[in-house]
XYZ file of C-alpha atoms in Angstrom:
460
model
C -246.609 -162.723 -91.188
C -248.156 -159.182 -91.675
C -250.021 -157.408 -88.733
C -253.727 -157.821 -87.834
C -254.068 -154.174 -87.236
C -256.999 -153.014 -89.225
C -254.939 -149.909 -90.302
C -252.377 -152.344 -91.919
C -252.187 -152.974 -95.799
C -249.976 -154.646 -98.092
C -248.719 -153.228 -101.365
C -247.604 -155.547 -104.322
C -245.042 -153.582 -106.321
C -242.210 -151.242 -105.362
C -242.330 -149.373 -108.681
C -243.271 -145.757 -109.151
C -247.095 -145.792 -108.284
C -246.502 -148.413 -105.310
C -243.732 -146.217 -103.786
C -245.884 -142.904 -104.054
C -248.994 -144.512 -102.717
C -246.975 -145.996 -99.646
C -245.849 -142.447 -99.133
C -249.361 -140.927 -99.167
C -250.899 -143.798 -96.983
C -247.952 -143.804 -94.410
C -248.429 -140.135 -94.089
C -252.181 -140.805 -93.404
C -251.132 -143.266 -90.526
C -251.442 -146.777 -92.268
C -248.989 -149.433 -91.612
C -247.790 -150.201 -95.105
C -245.576 -153.339 -95.957
C -244.587 -153.482 -99.788
C -243.466 -156.512 -101.531
C -241.441 -156.199 -104.756
C -240.334 -159.123 -107.179
C -237.016 -157.457 -108.120
C -234.037 -156.602 -106.175
C -233.396 -153.276 -104.613
C -232.546 -150.970 -107.423
C -230.310 -148.904 -104.942
C -227.828 -151.839 -104.873
C -225.100 -151.086 -107.564
C -225.062 -153.177 -110.491
C -228.862 -154.186 -110.059
C -230.800 -153.867 -113.533
C -234.221 -152.310 -112.794
C -236.011 -153.304 -115.927
C -237.077 -150.732 -118.462
C -234.902 -147.440 -118.828
C -237.385 -145.595 -121.016
C -237.737 -142.100 -120.090
C -240.899 -140.463 -118.582
C -242.348 -137.306 -119.157
C -243.467 -135.582 -115.994
C -246.363 -132.954 -116.486
C -248.630 -131.091 -113.907
C -250.545 -134.109 -112.897
C -247.807 -135.854 -111.565
C -246.034 -133.093 -110.054
C -249.083 -132.057 -108.121
C -249.080 -135.612 -106.814
C -245.545 -135.317 -105.998
C -246.183 -132.065 -104.188
C -249.048 -133.743 -102.147
C -246.492 -136.394 -101.071
C -243.750 -133.968 -100.030
C -241.345 -134.991 -102.790
C -241.481 -132.729 -105.750
C -238.305 -130.882 -104.969
C -236.228 -133.950 -104.815
C -237.419 -135.341 -108.006
C -237.409 -131.963 -109.916
C -233.572 -131.802 -109.142
C -233.144 -134.698 -111.603
C -235.450 -133.311 -114.093
C -234.909 -131.770 -117.760
C -237.257 -129.386 -118.931
C -238.730 -130.190 -122.518
C -240.522 -126.760 -124.076
C -241.801 -128.597 -127.096
C -241.362 -131.292 -129.852
C -238.279 -130.917 -132.147
C -239.635 -132.238 -135.445
C -236.622 -133.505 -137.581
C -237.527 -133.871 -141.405
C -235.917 -136.181 -143.738
C -233.887 -133.430 -145.206
C -232.213 -132.722 -141.809
C -234.185 -129.592 -141.092
C -235.605 -129.058 -137.692
C -238.597 -127.163 -136.356
C -239.505 -126.701 -132.685
C -243.329 -126.804 -132.050
C -244.006 -125.446 -128.358
C -246.124 -127.427 -125.978
C -247.363 -124.391 -124.518
C -247.292 -120.490 -124.738
C -244.211 -120.049 -122.619
C -241.780 -121.618 -120.224
C -244.456 -121.907 -117.808
C -246.130 -124.481 -119.889
C -243.608 -127.325 -120.325
C -242.789 -130.959 -119.397
C -240.082 -132.806 -117.759
C -237.916 -135.564 -118.807
C -237.106 -137.771 -115.730
C -235.301 -141.028 -115.670
C -237.309 -144.309 -114.296
C -234.574 -145.647 -112.383
C -233.568 -142.384 -110.613
C -237.213 -141.201 -109.783
C -237.914 -144.909 -108.408
C -234.873 -144.595 -106.178
C -235.832 -141.149 -104.967
C -239.342 -142.401 -104.354
C -238.243 -145.768 -102.598
C -235.831 -143.590 -100.171
C -239.214 -141.231 -99.595
C -241.264 -144.063 -98.988
C -239.027 -145.708 -96.393
C -238.709 -142.385 -94.591
C -242.546 -142.090 -94.480
C -242.476 -145.239 -92.558
C -243.210 -148.110 -95.124
C -241.446 -151.492 -94.914
C -240.110 -152.677 -98.211
C -239.050 -156.369 -99.000
C -237.420 -157.117 -102.059
C -237.259 -160.543 -104.159
C -240.692 -161.328 -103.278
C -242.753 -162.329 -106.016
C -246.539 -162.769 -105.482
C -247.371 -166.312 -106.210
C -250.848 -167.203 -105.040
C -253.631 -165.591 -102.911
C -256.310 -167.010 -100.696
C -258.541 -163.860 -100.586
C -261.001 -165.376 -98.094
C -258.377 -166.588 -95.476
C -256.284 -163.443 -95.991
C -253.215 -165.352 -96.825
C -250.701 -164.740 -99.662
C -247.628 -166.778 -100.825
C -244.666 -165.084 -102.309
C -241.405 -166.644 -103.733
C -237.888 -165.651 -103.654
C -236.753 -166.352 -107.309
C -233.198 -166.687 -106.599
C -233.779 -169.795 -104.416
C -237.489 -170.645 -105.218
C -238.030 -170.277 -101.302
C -241.935 -169.583 -100.348
C -242.693 -166.854 -97.874
C -246.388 -166.938 -96.475
C -247.871 -163.764 -95.330
C -251.439 -162.747 -93.706
C -252.803 -159.497 -95.040
C -256.079 -157.166 -94.151
C -255.974 -155.715 -97.767
C -253.995 -156.154 -100.824
C -253.182 -153.161 -103.212
C -251.695 -154.113 -106.750
C -249.235 -151.511 -107.808
C -247.187 -153.963 -109.851
C -247.643 -152.858 -113.548
C -249.094 -154.238 -116.723
C -247.941 -157.774 -115.855
C -249.617 -157.451 -112.539
C -249.494 -160.683 -110.381
C -252.207 -159.552 -108.214
C -254.686 -158.695 -111.265
C -254.003 -162.276 -112.309
C -255.186 -163.621 -108.993
C -258.085 -161.230 -108.895
C -258.957 -162.537 -112.610
C -258.647 -166.119 -111.487
C -260.833 -165.599 -108.369
C -263.620 -163.390 -109.613
C -263.302 -162.991 -113.295
C -263.107 -159.133 -113.269
C -263.285 -158.766 -117.295
C -259.593 -158.408 -118.345
C -258.747 -157.815 -122.109
C -255.556 -156.537 -123.587
C -255.506 -154.935 -127.092
C -251.900 -154.947 -128.478
C -250.614 -152.653 -130.849
C -249.198 -153.745 -134.273
C -245.766 -151.942 -133.511
C -243.447 -152.331 -130.893
C -240.231 -150.362 -129.773
C -236.569 -150.663 -129.112
C -234.323 -148.277 -127.045
C -231.049 -146.905 -128.117
C -228.765 -144.276 -126.546
C -227.243 -141.013 -127.509
C -224.026 -140.434 -125.397
C -222.942 -137.041 -124.130
C -220.776 -134.737 -126.486
C -217.144 -135.049 -126.220
C -217.243 -131.647 -123.920
C -219.591 -133.344 -121.732
C -222.637 -131.305 -122.920
C -225.766 -132.472 -124.834
C -225.310 -133.646 -128.685
C -228.172 -131.940 -129.563
C -230.966 -129.527 -128.110
C -231.726 -130.552 -124.479
C -234.902 -128.778 -123.756
C -237.112 -130.566 -126.314
C -238.371 -134.104 -127.099
C -237.120 -135.021 -130.480
C -239.263 -136.688 -133.040
C -238.182 -138.194 -136.450
C -241.846 -138.734 -137.912
C -241.746 -141.125 -140.880
C -245.670 -141.720 -141.334
C -246.078 -145.179 -140.158
C -243.024 -145.421 -137.982
C -241.096 -142.892 -135.905
C -237.988 -142.383 -133.572
C -238.144 -140.081 -130.565
C -235.219 -138.933 -127.904
C -235.675 -137.547 -124.684
C -232.910 -135.996 -122.471
C -231.370 -137.294 -119.403
C -229.659 -135.155 -116.425
C -226.451 -136.919 -117.366
C -226.429 -135.369 -120.682
C -227.456 -138.337 -122.694
C -230.648 -139.041 -124.434
C -232.644 -141.898 -124.442
C -233.898 -142.780 -128.153
C -236.949 -145.053 -128.770
C -237.436 -146.567 -132.165
C -241.201 -147.197 -132.878
C -241.651 -149.709 -135.861
C -244.511 -151.991 -136.969
C -244.139 -155.619 -136.204
C -245.015 -156.488 -139.830
C -245.061 -154.156 -142.868
C -248.303 -153.742 -144.783
C -248.250 -155.733 -147.990
C -246.572 -153.709 -150.842
C -245.913 -150.885 -148.442
C -242.139 -151.362 -148.218
C -242.042 -149.906 -144.743
C -239.512 -151.089 -142.114
C -240.718 -153.583 -139.517
C -239.251 -155.631 -136.916
C -239.786 -158.778 -138.893
C -237.280 -157.368 -141.645
C -235.069 -155.339 -139.630
C -233.326 -157.838 -137.362
C -229.567 -157.232 -137.510
C -227.342 -154.438 -136.569
C -226.255 -153.872 -140.475
C -230.232 -153.900 -141.315
C -230.796 -151.138 -138.746
C -227.798 -149.124 -139.779
C -229.061 -149.211 -143.421
C -232.679 -148.121 -141.781
C -230.981 -145.188 -140.147
C -228.848 -144.205 -143.176
C -231.985 -144.067 -145.212
C -234.672 -142.493 -142.893
C -232.810 -140.891 -139.987
C -229.561 -139.789 -141.275
C -229.188 -136.873 -139.010
C -229.897 -139.290 -135.848
C -226.989 -141.888 -137.003
C -224.112 -139.930 -136.221
C -225.332 -139.603 -132.822
C -225.839 -143.251 -131.946
C -222.297 -144.711 -131.786
C -223.455 -148.165 -130.436
C -226.539 -148.476 -132.705
C -225.611 -151.878 -133.929
C -224.683 -153.242 -130.376
C -227.741 -151.354 -128.514
C -230.098 -153.019 -131.417
C -228.774 -156.584 -131.151
C -228.860 -156.509 -127.175
C -232.050 -154.852 -126.575
C -235.330 -156.921 -127.133
C -238.398 -155.252 -128.688
C -240.844 -153.934 -126.011
C -244.627 -154.569 -126.545
C -247.201 -151.931 -126.815
C -250.633 -152.502 -125.566
C -253.822 -151.264 -123.917
C -255.118 -153.165 -120.904
C -258.977 -152.747 -120.057
C -260.652 -154.345 -116.767
C -264.372 -154.487 -116.132
C -263.761 -153.962 -112.268
C -260.740 -152.998 -110.567
C -261.435 -154.179 -106.988
C -262.627 -157.249 -105.181
C -265.037 -155.887 -102.284
C -262.668 -154.187 -99.611
C -259.936 -157.018 -100.066
C -257.823 -155.945 -103.077
C -257.840 -153.260 -105.471
C -255.387 -152.355 -108.459
C -254.425 -149.347 -109.777
C -252.030 -147.506 -112.446
C -250.900 -149.744 -114.991
C -251.998 -152.762 -113.181
C -255.522 -151.578 -113.771
C -255.495 -149.582 -117.172
C -252.037 -149.976 -118.991
C -251.818 -147.551 -121.974
C -249.380 -147.134 -124.854
C -246.796 -144.140 -123.997
C -247.741 -141.656 -126.844
C -249.187 -139.033 -124.453
C -246.737 -139.144 -121.979
C -249.429 -139.780 -119.472
C -249.054 -143.320 -117.998
C -246.928 -142.264 -114.823
C -249.030 -138.964 -114.473
C -252.164 -140.912 -114.661
C -250.845 -143.525 -112.144
C -249.590 -140.887 -109.846
C -253.106 -139.221 -109.900
C -254.600 -142.650 -108.983
C -252.498 -142.701 -106.102
C -253.702 -139.339 -104.786
C -257.523 -140.143 -105.565
C -257.160 -143.521 -103.891
C -255.645 -142.070 -100.763
C -258.389 -139.301 -100.585
C -261.098 -141.684 -101.172
C -259.804 -143.781 -98.171
C -259.882 -140.670 -96.230
C -263.557 -140.181 -97.326
C -265.239 -143.564 -97.005
C -265.259 -146.416 -94.556
C -265.261 -149.436 -94.930
C -262.613 -149.794 -97.558
C -265.081 -151.493 -100.059
C -266.839 -148.345 -100.153
C -263.527 -146.313 -100.673
C -262.411 -148.707 -103.452
C -265.819 -148.501 -105.342
C -265.726 -144.598 -105.097
C -261.937 -144.666 -106.280
C -262.896 -146.804 -109.341
C -266.150 -144.959 -110.186
C -264.030 -141.589 -110.243
C -261.032 -142.697 -112.238
C -262.079 -145.687 -114.468
C -263.875 -143.059 -117.103
C -260.661 -140.951 -116.843
C -258.326 -143.742 -117.327
C -260.390 -144.860 -120.446
C -260.304 -141.352 -121.929
C -256.497 -141.093 -121.492
C -256.000 -144.417 -123.139
C -258.051 -143.565 -126.220
C -256.043 -140.123 -126.401
C -252.681 -141.975 -126.204
C -253.801 -144.056 -129.020
C -254.700 -140.917 -131.101
C -251.588 -139.135 -130.369
C -249.432 -141.979 -131.758
C -250.941 -141.194 -135.069
C -250.351 -137.531 -134.744
C -246.667 -138.056 -133.615
C -245.493 -140.224 -136.247
C -247.772 -138.963 -139.295
C -249.023 -135.635 -138.654
C -246.644 -133.238 -136.743
C -245.069 -132.260 -140.207
C -248.413 -132.242 -142.205
C -249.563 -128.965 -143.675
C -253.287 -129.047 -142.728
C -252.366 -130.211 -138.947
C -249.957 -127.123 -138.845
C -252.686 -124.794 -140.068
C -255.033 -126.474 -137.562
C -252.383 -125.630 -134.854
C -251.925 -122.149 -136.122
C -255.699 -121.611 -135.576
C -255.971 -123.369 -132.323
C -253.394 -121.101 -130.955
C -255.041 -117.934 -132.444
C -258.309 -119.064 -130.834
C -256.688 -119.611 -127.514
C -255.459 -116.307 -127.456
C -258.820 -114.951 -128.187
C -260.985 -117.064 -126.016
C -258.420 -117.974 -123.479
C -261.056 -119.469 -120.895
C -263.115 -121.446 -123.401
C -260.821 -122.691 -126.315
C -258.022 -124.411 -124.465
C -255.967 -126.574 -126.537
C -256.040 -130.319 -126.080
C -252.554 -130.683 -125.120
C -252.694 -127.816 -122.499
C -255.763 -129.734 -120.720
C -254.176 -132.979 -120.492
C -250.613 -131.787 -119.730
C -250.441 -128.307 -117.895
C -253.702 -128.586 -116.290
C -255.489 -131.294 -113.870
C -258.933 -131.212 -115.997
C -260.423 -134.640 -115.749
C -259.459 -136.719 -118.659
C -262.745 -137.367 -119.640
C -263.809 -133.853 -119.762
C -260.464 -133.111 -121.686
C -261.352 -135.718 -124.072
C -264.872 -134.636 -124.923
C -263.668 -130.883 -125.287
C -260.799 -131.906 -127.648
C -263.221 -133.855 -130.061
C -265.494 -130.860 -130.298
C -262.741 -128.427 -130.610
C -260.836 -130.661 -133.417
C -264.244 -130.580 -135.556
C -264.084 -126.884 -135.204
C -260.579 -126.613 -136.286
C -261.049 -129.023 -139.159
C -264.104 -127.307 -140.388
C -262.763 -123.996 -140.263
C -259.626 -124.716 -142.082
C -260.914 -127.029 -144.815
C -259.781 -126.171 -148.328
C -257.570 -123.346 -146.665
C -253.624 -122.831 -147.013
C -253.422 -119.882 -144.349
C -255.889 -118.390 -141.762
C -256.575 -115.034 -144.092
C -260.363 -114.855 -144.645
C -261.469 -116.654 -141.539
C -264.623 -115.530 -140.003
C -263.495 -114.651 -136.760
C -266.981 -113.550 -135.478
C -268.507 -116.753 -136.721
C -266.110 -118.795 -134.754
C -266.481 -116.689 -131.522
C -270.391 -117.192 -131.634
C -269.621 -121.154 -132.172
C -267.039 -121.235 -129.129
C -269.361 -119.168 -126.941
C -272.392 -121.588 -127.909
C -270.368 -124.773 -127.547
C -267.722 -124.385 -125.099
C -268.494 -123.448 -121.572
C -265.561 -121.467 -119.626
C -263.096 -124.021 -118.131
C -262.203 -124.002 -114.579
C -258.727 -123.080 -114.073
C -258.165 -121.724 -117.898
C -256.231 -118.403 -118.057
């Protein structure tokens, strides 16, 4: 049974967002109890689910700083300066994310990060119960039933308020939908992914450049690799579920066996093939992961329940912002709870602030998939990128690149999206029909930029 203390609350999910929120709320004097359906990932041999690497950017780092855990997390992080684009002929090209090493992102391993945040949540005073899957909720009575899947035993609790940080398959969201019809829909991408591994080199170092996110773009599909601090790379292959008629593209329907995936790599990723010695075994042992975008009309039920992170707005991973957005949610919710009482007002204020921004990054993540798989080696895109960098140098407080706003700043996602769309039009129109930047009318561009793009706070 949970406490009747009005300053007590119950979190569902001890993943990344749940643990970070538990730290922030415990620091504010809330009595936090977390229930997690899986076992404790700190117990040796426990499989904690997805291992896909995560890209930590400024939004996420800011949230970790607020919680006082950034230093512990950054000890495990590997810097990535940009995209290392691998052409079919084996040549490579580094496309920097920012202007210098002050504008980079960081690769972190999900399981290591989760364990760091679990430890910090317990130190902050949160109580964590593993092997407790939320089964049913009586919102009126304030009772919930949890199940231990090891023996199917029920565990009934009393709660003041429920907060769902239990991911895209959120059990709390399902109960909210059942009770209140909060307008849930999921749009699945017609692509899925599989994870593979590049091991360390024989001398214990990295097999390929460690300070980059590696991309093998191939039009309607691609492969990426992110570095780990143990000198491995987590490789993710994204393929259509079914090929377009007559395209001949590989897809999960046609690439099933280890022999078929080896043939695919020999044809389309020949320089990656020697790096993945367990290709066939990894392929046959790892099921494909689904990719989808979750939309909700409402994130909360009065002051009784609220969801955040992937439980409220799961997105495809192609902008590396899912975790960063969820961490921003945690700070925003904690601050809304500081400013507003009762909790119903806090949850409403949190939703009003974050929902438009979540929708914006969901849209940008879908757009970025096309850029990563199909445009990073396109001459028109590269010329637009060259112009973007030149305009940033000339107008640093007004023409701020899309990636900079999303990744190195904490500009609200909705504002970044709106400015990015305008800037993209400027770039496309200015480079149309050109093969280089000679003959560009810089004065006309300057007038347009000053007319259409106000100075952006925090730009430098």
